[in-house]
Coordinates of C-alpha atoms in Angstrom, one line a residue:
Chain A
M267 CA 30.5 -36.5 5.0
S268 CA 30.8 -37.7 1.6
S269 CA 34.1 -36.6 1.4
Y270 CA 34.6 -39.3 3.4
V271 CA 35.0 -41.6 0.4
Y272 CA 37.4 -39.1 -1.2
M273 CA 39.5 -38.8 2.2
K274 CA 40.0 -42.6 2.1
I275 CA 41.3 -42.4 -1.5
L276 CA 43.8 -39.7 -0.2
E277 CA 44.7 -41.9 3.0
S278 CA 45.0 -45.3 1.0
Q279 CA 47.4 -43.8 -1.5
P280 CA 50.7 -44.6 -0.1
K281 CA 51.0 -48.1 0.1
R282 CA 50.3 -48.3 -3.7
Y283 CA 52.5 -45.2 -4.6
D284 CA 55.5 -47.2 -5.8
W285 CA 53.1 -49.6 -8.1
G286 CA 51.2 -46.8 -9.5
I287 CA 54.5 -44.6 -10.6
A288 CA 56.0 -47.9 -12.2
L289 CA 52.9 -48.0 -13.9
L290 CA 52.6 -44.3 -14.9
S291 CA 56.1 -44.6 -16.4
L292 CA 55.5 -48.2 -18.1
G293 CA 58.2 -49.5 -15.6
Q294 CA 61.0 -46.7 -16.3
S295 CA 60.6 -45.3 -13.1
L296 CA 63.2 -47.8 -11.2
K297 CA 65.2 -47.9 -14.0
V298 CA 65.6 -43.9 -14.3
K299 CA 66.4 -43.8 -10.3
K300 CA 69.1 -46.2 -10.5
R301 CA 70.8 -44.6 -13.4
I302 CA 70.4 -41.4 -11.4
V303 CA 72.3 -42.9 -8.6
A304 CA 74.8 -44.7 -10.6
D305 CA 75.8 -41.3 -12.8
N306 CA 75.9 -39.3 -9.7
I307 CA 76.5 -40.7 -6.0
N308 CA 79.9 -42.0 -5.0
P309 CA 80.6 -44.1 -1.9
G310 CA 80.9 -41.8 0.8
S311 CA 78.7 -38.9 -0.5
K312 CA 76.4 -37.1 1.8
V313 CA 73.1 -37.0 0.0
L314 CA 69.6 -35.4 0.9
D315 CA 66.8 -36.5 -1.0
I316 CA 64.1 -33.7 -1.1
G317 CA 60.5 -35.3 -0.7
C318 CA 62.0 -38.8 -0.5
G319 CA 58.5 -40.2 -0.6
T320 CA 58.4 -44.3 -0.2
G321 CA 62.3 -44.1 0.0
T322 CA 63.3 -45.8 -3.3
A323 CA 66.0 -43.6 -4.4
A324 CA 67.3 -43.2 -0.7
I325 CA 67.5 -47.1 -0.5
L326 CA 69.6 -47.4 -3.7
A327 CA 72.0 -44.2 -2.9
A328 CA 72.5 -45.9 0.4
R329 CA 73.3 -49.2 -1.2
A330 CA 75.7 -47.1 -3.6
G331 CA 77.6 -46.4 -0.4
A332 CA 76.1 -43.0 0.4
R333 CA 75.0 -41.4 3.9
V334 CA 71.5 -40.2 2.8
T335 CA 69.1 -37.9 4.8
G336 CA 65.4 -37.8 3.3
F337 CA 62.4 -35.8 4.4
D338 CA 59.2 -35.9 3.3
I339 CA 55.9 -33.8 4.1
S340 CA 53.9 -37.1 4.2
M341 CA 53.8 -39.1 7.1
P342 CA 52.1 -42.1 5.4
M343 CA 54.6 -42.0 2.6
L344 CA 57.7 -42.1 5.4
A345 CA 55.9 -45.2 7.0
V346 CA 55.9 -47.1 3.8
A347 CA 59.8 -46.0 3.3
R348 CA 60.5 -47.1 6.7
E349 CA 58.9 -50.6 6.2
K350 CA 61.1 -50.6 3.1
I351 CA 64.2 -49.8 4.8
A352 CA 63.9 -52.1 7.8
A353 CA 63.7 -54.8 5.0
T354 CA 67.5 -54.1 4.2
S355 CA 70.4 -53.6 6.2
L356 CA 70.9 -49.9 5.5
A357 CA 69.0 -48.7 8.4
D358 CA 72.3 -47.1 9.9
R359 CA 72.7 -45.1 6.4
I360 CA 69.5 -43.5 6.1
E361 CA 67.8 -40.9 8.1
L362 CA 64.4 -40.1 7.6
I363 CA 62.7 -37.0 8.9
E364 CA 59.0 -35.6 8.5
M365 CA 58.7 -32.1 7.7
G366 CA 57.8 -29.6 4.6
I367 CA 60.4 -27.9 2.5
S368 CA 60.9 -25.1 5.0
G369 CA 62.5 -27.4 7.3
M370 CA 65.3 -27.2 4.9
D371 CA 66.9 -24.3 6.9
R372 CA 67.9 -26.7 9.7
F373 CA 70.7 -28.0 7.5
V374 CA 74.1 -26.6 7.7
D375 CA 75.7 -24.7 5.0
A376 CA 77.6 -26.7 2.7
S377 CA 77.1 -29.9 4.1
F378 CA 75.5 -32.3 1.5
D379 CA 77.5 -33.4 -1.7
V380 CA 74.6 -34.2 -3.8
V381 CA 70.7 -33.0 -3.4
M382 CA 68.5 -34.7 -5.3
S383 CA 64.8 -34.7 -5.8
M384 CA 62.6 -36.8 -8.0
L385 CA 59.0 -35.9 -9.0
V386 CA 58.9 -33.3 -6.6
F387 CA 59.2 -30.0 -8.0
S388 CA 56.3 -30.4 -10.0
E389 CA 54.4 -30.7 -6.6
L390 CA 55.7 -27.5 -5.3
S391 CA 54.1 -23.8 -6.0
S392 CA 56.2 -21.5 -7.6
D393 CA 57.5 -19.6 -4.3
E394 CA 58.2 -23.1 -2.7
Q395 CA 60.3 -24.1 -5.9
A396 CA 62.4 -20.7 -5.2
Y397 CA 62.5 -21.5 -1.6
T398 CA 64.0 -24.9 -2.0
L399 CA 66.5 -24.0 -4.8
D400 CA 67.8 -21.0 -2.5
H401 CA 68.4 -23.8 0.4
A402 CA 69.6 -26.7 -2.0
F403 CA 72.5 -24.0 -3.0
R404 CA 73.1 -22.9 0.4
I405 CA 73.6 -26.7 1.6
L406 CA 75.7 -27.8 -1.2
R407 CA 79.4 -27.9 -0.6
S408 CA 81.2 -26.2 -3.6
G409 CA 81.0 -28.4 -6.6
G410 CA 78.3 -30.1 -5.3
L411 CA 75.4 -31.7 -7.3
L412 CA 71.8 -30.9 -7.7
V413 CA 70.2 -33.8 -9.4
I414 CA 66.5 -33.6 -10.5
T415 CA 64.1 -35.6 -12.5
D416 CA 60.4 -34.5 -13.2
E417 CA 57.9 -34.5 -15.4
V418 CA 57.6 -31.9 -18.3
K419 CA 55.7 -30.8 -20.8
P420 CA 56.7 -31.8 -24.7
T421 CA 58.0 -28.9 -26.4
T422 CA 57.2 -29.8 -30.1
I423 CA 53.1 -29.9 -31.4
G424 CA 53.6 -33.4 -32.7
K425 CA 55.2 -34.7 -29.3
K426 CA 52.8 -32.8 -27.6
L427 CA 50.0 -34.7 -29.6
L428 CA 51.8 -38.2 -29.3
Y429 CA 51.9 -37.2 -25.6
G430 CA 48.4 -36.5 -25.1
I431 CA 47.3 -40.0 -26.9
V432 CA 49.7 -41.9 -24.7
R433 CA 49.6 -40.1 -21.7
I434 CA 45.8 -39.3 -21.0
P435 CA 44.4 -43.1 -20.9
L436 CA 47.4 -44.1 -18.9
L437 CA 46.8 -41.4 -16.4
I438 CA 43.4 -42.3 -16.1
V439 CA 44.1 -46.1 -15.8
T440 CA 46.6 -45.3 -13.1
F441 CA 44.6 -42.8 -11.3
A442 CA 41.7 -45.1 -11.0
L443 CA 43.8 -48.2 -9.7
T444 CA 46.2 -46.1 -7.5
Q445 CA 45.2 -42.7 -6.9
T446 CA 48.6 -41.7 -8.2
K447 CA 49.4 -39.0 -10.9
T448 CA 51.9 -36.7 -11.7
N449 CA 52.2 -32.9 -12.9
A450 CA 54.3 -31.4 -15.2
V451 CA 56.9 -28.7 -14.0
E452 CA 57.3 -25.7 -16.1
G453 CA 60.3 -23.0 -16.1
L454 CA 62.5 -25.1 -13.9
A455 CA 66.1 -25.1 -16.0
E456 CA 65.8 -21.0 -15.6
R457 CA 64.9 -21.3 -12.0
I458 CA 68.1 -23.2 -11.3
C459 CA 70.6 -21.0 -13.5
Q460 CA 68.7 -17.9 -11.5
T461 CA 69.9 -19.7 -8.2
G462 CA 73.3 -19.7 -9.0
F463 CA 73.8 -23.1 -10.5
L464 CA 75.5 -24.4 -13.7
I465 CA 73.5 -26.6 -15.7
E466 CA 75.8 -29.7 -16.7
R467 CA 73.0 -32.2 -18.2
E468 CA 69.6 -31.6 -19.2
E469 CA 68.0 -34.6 -21.0
R470 CA 64.5 -35.4 -21.9
T471 CA 63.3 -38.8 -21.9
A472 CA 60.0 -40.6 -22.7
L473 CA 58.6 -38.8 -25.6
D474 CA 60.0 -35.5 -24.4
S475 CA 58.2 -35.3 -21.4
F476 CA 60.7 -36.7 -18.6
L477 CA 63.3 -34.2 -17.6
Y478 CA 66.5 -35.2 -16.0
L479 CA 68.7 -32.7 -14.9
V480 CA 72.3 -32.1 -13.1
A481 CA 73.4 -28.7 -12.0
R482 CA 76.3 -28.2 -10.1
K483 CA 77.2 -25.3 -7.4
K484 CA 80.0 -23.5 -8.8
E485 CA 83.7 -24.3 -7.4
E486 CA 85.0 -21.3 -5.5
Chain B
M86 CA 37.4 -14.3 -9.4
I87 CA 38.1 -17.8 -10.9
R88 CA 40.1 -17.1 -13.4
T89 CA 40.1 -20.2 -15.7
L90 CA 37.5 -22.1 -17.4
T91 CA 38.7 -25.5 -15.8
G92 CA 38.7 -23.9 -12.5
W93 CA 35.0 -22.8 -13.1
I94 CA 34.3 -26.2 -14.2
V95 CA 35.8 -27.8 -11.1
A96 CA 34.1 -25.2 -8.5
Y97 CA 30.8 -25.4 -10.0
L98 CA 30.3 -28.7 -11.9
V99 CA 32.5 -31.4 -10.8
R100 CA 33.7 -30.5 -7.3
W101 CA 35.0 -33.8 -7.0
L102 CA 38.5 -32.8 -8.5
P103 CA 41.0 -30.7 -7.0
H104 CA 41.7 -27.4 -8.8
S105 CA 44.9 -25.4 -7.5
T106 CA 45.7 -21.5 -6.9
P107 CA 49.1 -20.1 -6.3
T108 CA 50.1 -20.3 -2.6
G109 CA 52.2 -17.7 -0.7
L110 CA 51.2 -14.4 1.5
F111 CA 49.0 -11.9 -0.3
P112 CA 47.3 -8.7 1.1
V113 CA 43.8 -8.0 1.1
G114 CA 42.8 -4.3 1.3
K115 CA 45.9 -2.6 2.9
P116 CA 47.2 -4.5 5.7
D117 CA 49.7 -3.4 8.0
A118 CA 52.1 -5.0 10.8
N119 CA 49.0 -5.4 13.0
S120 CA 46.5 -6.8 10.5
P121 CA 45.2 -10.2 11.1
V122 CA 46.5 -13.3 9.2
L123 CA 44.0 -15.6 7.9
I124 CA 45.4 -19.1 6.8
T125 CA 43.5 -21.0 3.8
V126 CA 44.0 -23.7 1.3
N127 CA 45.0 -23.6 -2.2
F128 CA 41.5 -24.7 -3.5
T129 CA 40.3 -22.2 -6.1
L130 CA 36.8 -22.0 -5.0
T131 CA 37.9 -21.7 -1.0
V132 CA 40.3 -18.9 -2.1
K133 CA 37.4 -17.0 -4.1
R134 CA 35.0 -17.6 -1.2
V135 CA 37.5 -16.6 1.5
R136 CA 38.6 -13.2 -0.6
R137 CA 34.8 -12.3 -1.1
A138 CA 34.3 -12.5 2.6
L139 CA 37.4 -10.6 3.2
A140 CA 36.4 -7.8 0.5
K141 CA 36.1 -5.1 2.9
K142 CA 38.6 -5.8 5.5
D143 CA 42.4 -5.3 5.5
A144 CA 44.4 -8.8 6.2
W145 CA 46.6 -10.7 5.2
L146 CA 46.0 -14.0 3.5
L147 CA 48.1 -16.8 3.7
V148 CA 47.4 -19.7 1.2
A149 CA 48.7 -22.8 2.2
H150 CA 49.6 -25.9 -0.3
S151 CA 46.8 -28.3 0.0
K152 CA 47.6 -29.6 -3.8
G153 CA 44.1 -27.9 -4.7
I154 CA 42.0 -29.7 -2.5
N155 CA 39.4 -28.2 0.2
V156 CA 40.3 -27.7 3.8
W157 CA 38.1 -30.3 5.2
C158 CA 39.3 -33.4 2.8
A159 CA 42.7 -32.0 2.8
A160 CA 43.1 -31.9 6.6
A161 CA 41.2 -35.3 7.1
G162 CA 43.5 -36.8 4.2
G163 CA 46.7 -35.8 5.6
I164 CA 47.5 -33.4 3.0
F165 CA 46.6 -30.3 5.1
T166 CA 48.7 -30.6 8.1
E167 CA 51.1 -28.9 10.7
S168 CA 53.5 -29.1 7.9
S169 CA 51.7 -27.4 5.2
I170 CA 51.3 -24.4 7.7
I171 CA 54.8 -24.4 8.9
D172 CA 56.0 -24.3 5.2
A173 CA 53.7 -21.3 4.5
I174 CA 54.5 -19.3 7.4
K175 CA 58.2 -19.6 7.2
I176 CA 58.4 -19.4 3.2
S177 CA 56.3 -16.3 2.9
H178 CA 58.4 -14.8 5.7
L179 CA 55.4 -13.8 7.7
S180 CA 57.1 -12.9 10.7
E181 CA 59.0 -10.0 9.2
K182 CA 55.5 -8.8 7.5
V183 CA 53.5 -8.9 11.1
S184 CA 54.3 -7.9 14.5
H185 CA 52.2 -9.9 16.0
R186 CA 52.6 -13.8 16.5
E187 CA 49.1 -15.1 15.7
V188 CA 47.2 -16.6 12.8
I189 CA 43.6 -17.8 11.9
L190 CA 42.9 -21.1 10.9
P191 CA 39.9 -22.6 9.3
P192 CA 38.4 -25.0 12.1
L193 CA 37.6 -27.8 9.8
S194 CA 41.2 -28.1 9.4
A195 CA 41.2 -29.1 13.2
T196 CA 41.3 -32.7 12.0
G197 CA 44.7 -32.7 10.6
V198 CA 46.4 -30.0 12.3
D199 CA 48.9 -29.9 15.4
R200 CA 48.7 -26.2 16.4
E201 CA 51.6 -26.7 19.3
A202 CA 53.9 -28.0 16.6
V203 CA 52.9 -24.9 14.6
K204 CA 53.9 -22.5 17.5
Q205 CA 57.2 -24.7 18.4
L206 CA 58.6 -24.2 14.9
T207 CA 57.5 -20.9 14.0
G208 CA 56.3 -19.0 17.2
F209 CA 53.1 -18.3 15.7
S210 CA 50.2 -19.6 18.0
C211 CA 46.8 -20.7 16.0
Q212 CA 43.4 -19.6 16.5
F213 CA 40.3 -21.5 15.1
G214 CA 38.3 -19.0 13.1
P215 CA 34.6 -19.3 12.0
V216 CA 33.6 -22.5 9.9
Y217 CA 32.3 -20.5 7.2
A218 CA 34.4 -17.6 5.3
R219 CA 31.5 -15.5 5.3
D220 CA 31.6 -14.9 8.9
I221 CA 34.8 -13.9 9.2
P222 CA 34.1 -10.0 9.4
A223 CA 31.8 -10.8 12.1
Y224 CA 34.2 -13.0 13.8
L225 CA 36.9 -10.3 13.6
K226 CA 34.5 -7.3 14.6
A227 CA 33.6 -9.3 17.9
G228 CA 37.1 -9.6 18.9
K229 CA 37.8 -13.1 17.3
N230 CA 34.7 -14.4 19.6
K231 CA 32.5 -16.6 17.9
P232 CA 29.1 -17.8 18.9
D233 CA 28.1 -21.2 18.5
G234 CA 26.6 -20.9 15.1
M235 CA 30.2 -19.9 13.7
R236 CA 31.3 -23.3 15.2
R237 CA 29.0 -25.5 13.1
F238 CA 28.7 -26.9 10.2
D239 CA 25.5 -26.1 8.7
F240 CA 24.0 -29.2 6.7
G241 CA 20.9 -26.8 5.7
L242 CA 19.4 -25.9 2.4
R243 CA 22.3 -23.5 1.5
H244 CA 24.6 -25.8 1.7
R245 CA 22.5 -28.5 -0.3
L246 CA 22.1 -26.0 -3.0
D247 CA 25.7 -25.5 -3.1
M248 CA 26.5 -29.3 -3.4
F249 CA 23.5 -29.8 -5.9
L250 CA 25.1 -29.2 -9.2
P251 CA 28.9 -30.2 -8.5
M252 CA 27.9 -33.5 -6.9
N253 CA 25.0 -34.4 -9.3
F254 CA 26.3 -33.2 -12.5
P255 CA 29.4 -36.1 -13.0
V256 CA 26.6 -38.4 -12.4
Y257 CA 24.4 -37.1 -15.0
L258 CA 27.0 -36.3 -17.5
L259 CA 28.2 -40.0 -17.4
V260 CA 25.0 -41.5 -18.1
A261 CA 23.9 -38.6 -20.5
V262 CA 27.1 -39.4 -22.9
V263 CA 26.1 -43.0 -22.7
L264 CA 22.4 -42.3 -23.6
A265 CA 23.3 -39.7 -26.3
T266 CA 25.4 -42.2 -28.3
V267 CA 22.9 -45.4 -27.5
A268 CA 19.3 -44.1 -27.2
S269 CA 19.5 -40.0 -27.9
A270 CA 15.8 -40.3 -28.2
Q271 CA 15.8 -40.6 -24.2
L272 CA 17.7 -37.9 -23.4
L273 CA 15.2 -35.3 -22.6
G274 CA 13.4 -37.6 -20.7
F275 CA 16.2 -38.7 -18.6
T276 CA 17.4 -35.2 -18.3
A277 CA 14.0 -34.1 -16.8
L278 CA 13.9 -37.3 -14.6
F279 CA 17.6 -36.8 -13.2
W280 CA 17.1 -33.2 -12.3
L281 CA 13.7 -33.4 -10.6
A282 CA 14.7 -36.4 -8.8
A283 CA 18.2 -35.0 -7.4
A284 CA 16.2 -31.7 -6.8
F285 CA 13.3 -33.6 -4.7
L286 CA 15.9 -35.5 -2.5
Y287 CA 18.2 -32.3 -2.0
I288 CA 15.4 -30.1 -0.9
F289 CA 13.4 -32.5 1.2
I290 CA 16.1 -34.6 2.7
D291 CA 15.2 -33.4 6.3
I292 CA 11.5 -34.4 6.0
I293 CA 11.7 -37.6 3.7
P294 CA 11.1 -40.5 6.2
G295 CA 13.9 -43.1 6.6
K296 CA 17.2 -43.6 8.7
T297 CA 19.7 -44.3 5.8
G298 CA 20.1 -42.1 2.5
W299 CA 19.5 -45.1 0.1
G300 CA 16.3 -45.8 2.3
Q301 CA 15.3 -42.0 1.6
A302 CA 15.8 -42.5 -2.2
M303 CA 14.3 -45.8 -2.4
L304 CA 11.1 -44.5 -0.5
S305 CA 11.1 -41.1 -2.7
S306 CA 11.3 -43.5 -6.1
L307 CA 8.3 -45.6 -4.8
F308 CA 6.4 -42.5 -4.6
V309 CA 6.9 -41.5 -7.9
V310 CA 6.4 -44.7 -9.6
F311 CA 3.4 -45.4 -7.7
A312 CA 2.0 -41.8 -8.7
W313 CA 3.0 -42.2 -12.1
V314 CA 1.3 -45.6 -12.1
A315 CA -2.0 -44.4 -10.8
I316 CA -1.9 -41.4 -13.3
D317 CA -1.2 -43.7 -16.2
W318 CA -4.3 -46.1 -14.8
Y319 CA -6.7 -43.4 -14.5
T320 CA -5.9 -41.1 -17.6
R321 CA -4.9 -44.3 -20.0
G322 CA -6.2 -47.4 -18.6
N323 CA -3.1 -48.9 -18.6
P324 CA -1.0 -48.4 -15.4
L325 CA 2.4 -50.0 -16.9
E326 CA 2.3 -47.6 -19.9
H327 CA 5.6 -46.3 -19.3
W328 CA 7.2 -49.5 -17.4
G329 CA 10.7 -48.4 -19.0
W330 CA 10.3 -45.0 -17.2
L331 CA 9.4 -46.6 -14.0
V332 CA 12.5 -48.8 -13.9
A333 CA 14.8 -46.0 -14.8
T334 CA 12.9 -43.8 -12.1
F335 CA 14.8 -46.2 -9.2
F336 CA 18.1 -46.1 -11.0
V337 CA 17.7 -42.5 -11.4
F338 CA 16.9 -41.8 -7.5
F339 CA 19.8 -44.3 -6.6
G340 CA 22.2 -42.5 -8.6
A341 CA 21.3 -39.2 -7.2
G342 CA 20.8 -40.4 -3.8
F343 CA 23.7 -42.7 -3.7
D344 CA 25.8 -40.9 -1.0
I345 CA 23.1 -37.8 0.0
A346 CA 23.4 -39.4 3.8
G347 CA 27.0 -38.5 3.8
T348 CA 26.8 -35.3 1.4
L349 CA 23.6 -33.6 3.1
S350 CA 23.6 -34.7 6.8
S351 CA 26.3 -35.6 9.2
R352 CA 25.4 -39.0 8.8
T353 CA 27.9 -41.8 7.8
S354 CA 27.9 -42.5 4.1
D355 CA 25.6 -45.4 3.2
A356 CA 28.1 -46.8 1.0
E357 CA 30.5 -47.1 3.9
R358 CA 28.3 -48.4 6.2
M359 CA 27.1 -51.5 3.6
M360 CA 30.9 -52.1 3.2
Q361 CA 30.8 -52.7 6.8
R362 CA 27.7 -54.8 6.9
L363 CA 28.9 -56.9 4.3
K364 CA 32.4 -57.3 6.3
F365 CA 34.3 -56.1 3.3
K366 CA 37.7 -54.7 4.2
R367 CA 38.3 -53.1 1.0
F368 CA 36.9 -52.8 -2.1
G369 CA 39.4 -52.2 -4.8
S370 CA 41.1 -48.8 -3.8
L371 CA 38.0 -46.8 -3.4
F372 CA 36.9 -47.8 -0.1
V373 CA 38.7 -49.1 3.3
A374 CA 36.3 -50.1 5.6
T375 CA 36.7 -48.2 9.0
D376 CA 34.6 -48.8 12.4
E377 CA 35.2 -45.7 14.3
G378 CA 32.2 -45.4 16.1
V379 CA 31.5 -42.2 17.9
V380 CA 34.0 -40.3 20.4
Q381 CA 34.9 -41.5 23.7
L382 CA 36.2 -39.4 26.6
E383 CA 38.4 -40.6 29.4
H384 CA 37.1 -38.5 32.2
N385 CA 40.2 -38.9 34.5
K386 CA 42.6 -37.2 31.6
C387 CA 40.2 -34.1 30.9
Q388 CA 41.8 -31.1 32.1
G389 CA 39.0 -29.0 30.8
C390 CA 40.7 -27.0 28.1
L391 CA 37.6 -26.6 26.0
N392 CA 39.1 -27.4 22.7
C393 CA 36.8 -30.1 21.8
L394 CA 34.0 -28.0 22.8
E395 CA 35.3 -25.1 20.2
I396 CA 36.2 -27.3 17.3
C397 CA 33.3 -30.0 17.0
P398 CA 31.4 -29.0 13.9
V399 CA 28.2 -30.9 15.1
G400 CA 27.8 -29.9 18.8
V401 CA 28.5 -33.0 20.6
F402 CA 29.8 -31.1 23.6
A403 CA 28.1 -29.2 26.2
G404 CA 30.8 -27.8 28.2
L405 CA 32.4 -28.3 31.8
D406 CA 30.2 -30.2 34.1
T407 CA 30.6 -29.5 38.4
S408 CA 33.9 -31.5 38.3
K409 CA 35.3 -29.3 35.6
K410 CA 35.3 -32.0 33.3
M411 CA 33.8 -32.2 29.6
A412 CA 30.4 -33.2 29.2
F413 CA 28.6 -34.6 26.2
K414 CA 25.6 -32.7 25.0
D415 CA 24.8 -35.2 22.2
Q416 CA 27.2 -37.9 21.8
E417 CA 25.3 -39.8 19.1
A418 CA 25.6 -37.0 17.0
C419 CA 29.5 -37.5 16.4
F420 CA 30.3 -38.4 13.2
A421 CA 33.8 -39.6 13.6
C422 CA 35.6 -36.6 11.7
G423 CA 38.4 -36.6 14.2
A424 CA 38.9 -33.1 15.0
C425 CA 38.2 -32.9 19.0
V426 CA 40.4 -36.3 18.9
K427 CA 43.5 -34.3 17.4
Q428 CA 43.3 -31.1 19.1
C429 CA 42.9 -32.5 22.9
P430 CA 46.2 -31.9 24.5
Q431 CA 45.3 -34.5 27.1
N432 CA 44.9 -37.4 24.2
A433 CA 41.6 -37.9 26.6
L434 CA 39.2 -38.4 23.5
S435 CA 39.1 -41.1 21.4
L436 CA 37.2 -42.8 18.3
N437 CA 37.2 -46.4 19.5
H438 CA 33.8 -47.9 20.7
A439 CA 33.1 -47.9 24.6

């Protein structure tokens, strides 16, 4: 099986994921996560991390005093997260679940203060995105926050060009070294509004290619 | 059916890359609540072939999310798993569309899918269909029974021709681009040599002597080099007239034959074996050496459920012996895909050396 080589690539990826993302974001990844936690998470918050991956954001949120539930479909990613959490004293503040997004139906209505999701929506197909937003809306308390960061496509031709020039070589180098890549998500803000959220913040950074979005579930 | 140019290029020229189609539940023909549900992954070429196979059927096609990777690779790489299937079933509200509770999975997914978990969380039981989508109509017609042929992965000429262009084109392109810039006069000669060498290996791999793919490639190149030398000697009096091309021949056969053992037969990849022999644990991030051996059975644990017999793609298992335990037909044929190990409810199978 030649695909064997390919499979090995896939299997060995999680351990280098953090490194790959750091490289791909030119070191911005951790900074962004820290800022998101500082902006949106208060001590005592109940936080759901959709697609928590290697647990970086979950650990930061727990350190800020939140109680975090994180889930991810990838068992190898969660194994890395568990290792990282074990190295902190936050084990009792973070719960990890191995499941896909359809497992969100297990969470009780209005049971979270913050639902966050970083570089996940771009991995989901459109039916999956809609499902995830519906459930995020359902499980957030009224006034709760949906915090999403993801890669997006630049809007102007000049930025698109600049983005291509910087991005493509970076993507190739990163993929060669770590088999990590990210995709761009499209039309996310519209979907979020359609679900019933009010968008409070929509920032684009890094050559217009990275979206940081905060939306609030309307107070009743 | 493949609507984008990149989709077409990935499917037929550079099948090393993933390419995604939309996921979700799609009606094929005019399915009703009793129609069969077939699950596949969202690799463009895979979806195209399953749809073509179902052209005259009424069925539900449930496309699960595998990030655009084919069934076998995604299942073995931990990307197409029970979680992907559970997501696909729940998000598509399949239980409201059909009255039965059964889905048909591609058997090459067996290496990654825990069917019991799907049943527990969705209520749907999973049957493994035929390996090839083209056999689905016959499989459905026969009341979901399948002869041995539908259980086997066929490394025959059809598979080899299917892989010929998408496996070799990236290698060819890489060299051709370099040649075109530094030695464009040699481009035509290289093109002819490369594709003839690749065609020779892909067509005759079953009869070229040699245990490993590299051995077969080397032998083939020696054969060509000697023939070339003999012809030059006889016709021109100088056996080494084309010495540069003779050297190139070795490299071309090695390039086209780099992983023929792994791609075209149920043998382990030569590169992988070499890694093990050199005691490399890993090579950058591309290889991680594993020594998985062939499948082993703990007889006392076996309950005779026949799962392993059903999903083995190379026919390692024979059926139950007189003590109602699984027996091997050809244990050495195992190439450690892990499907039987994953599907054994008693954990009686393993890939460790005895």
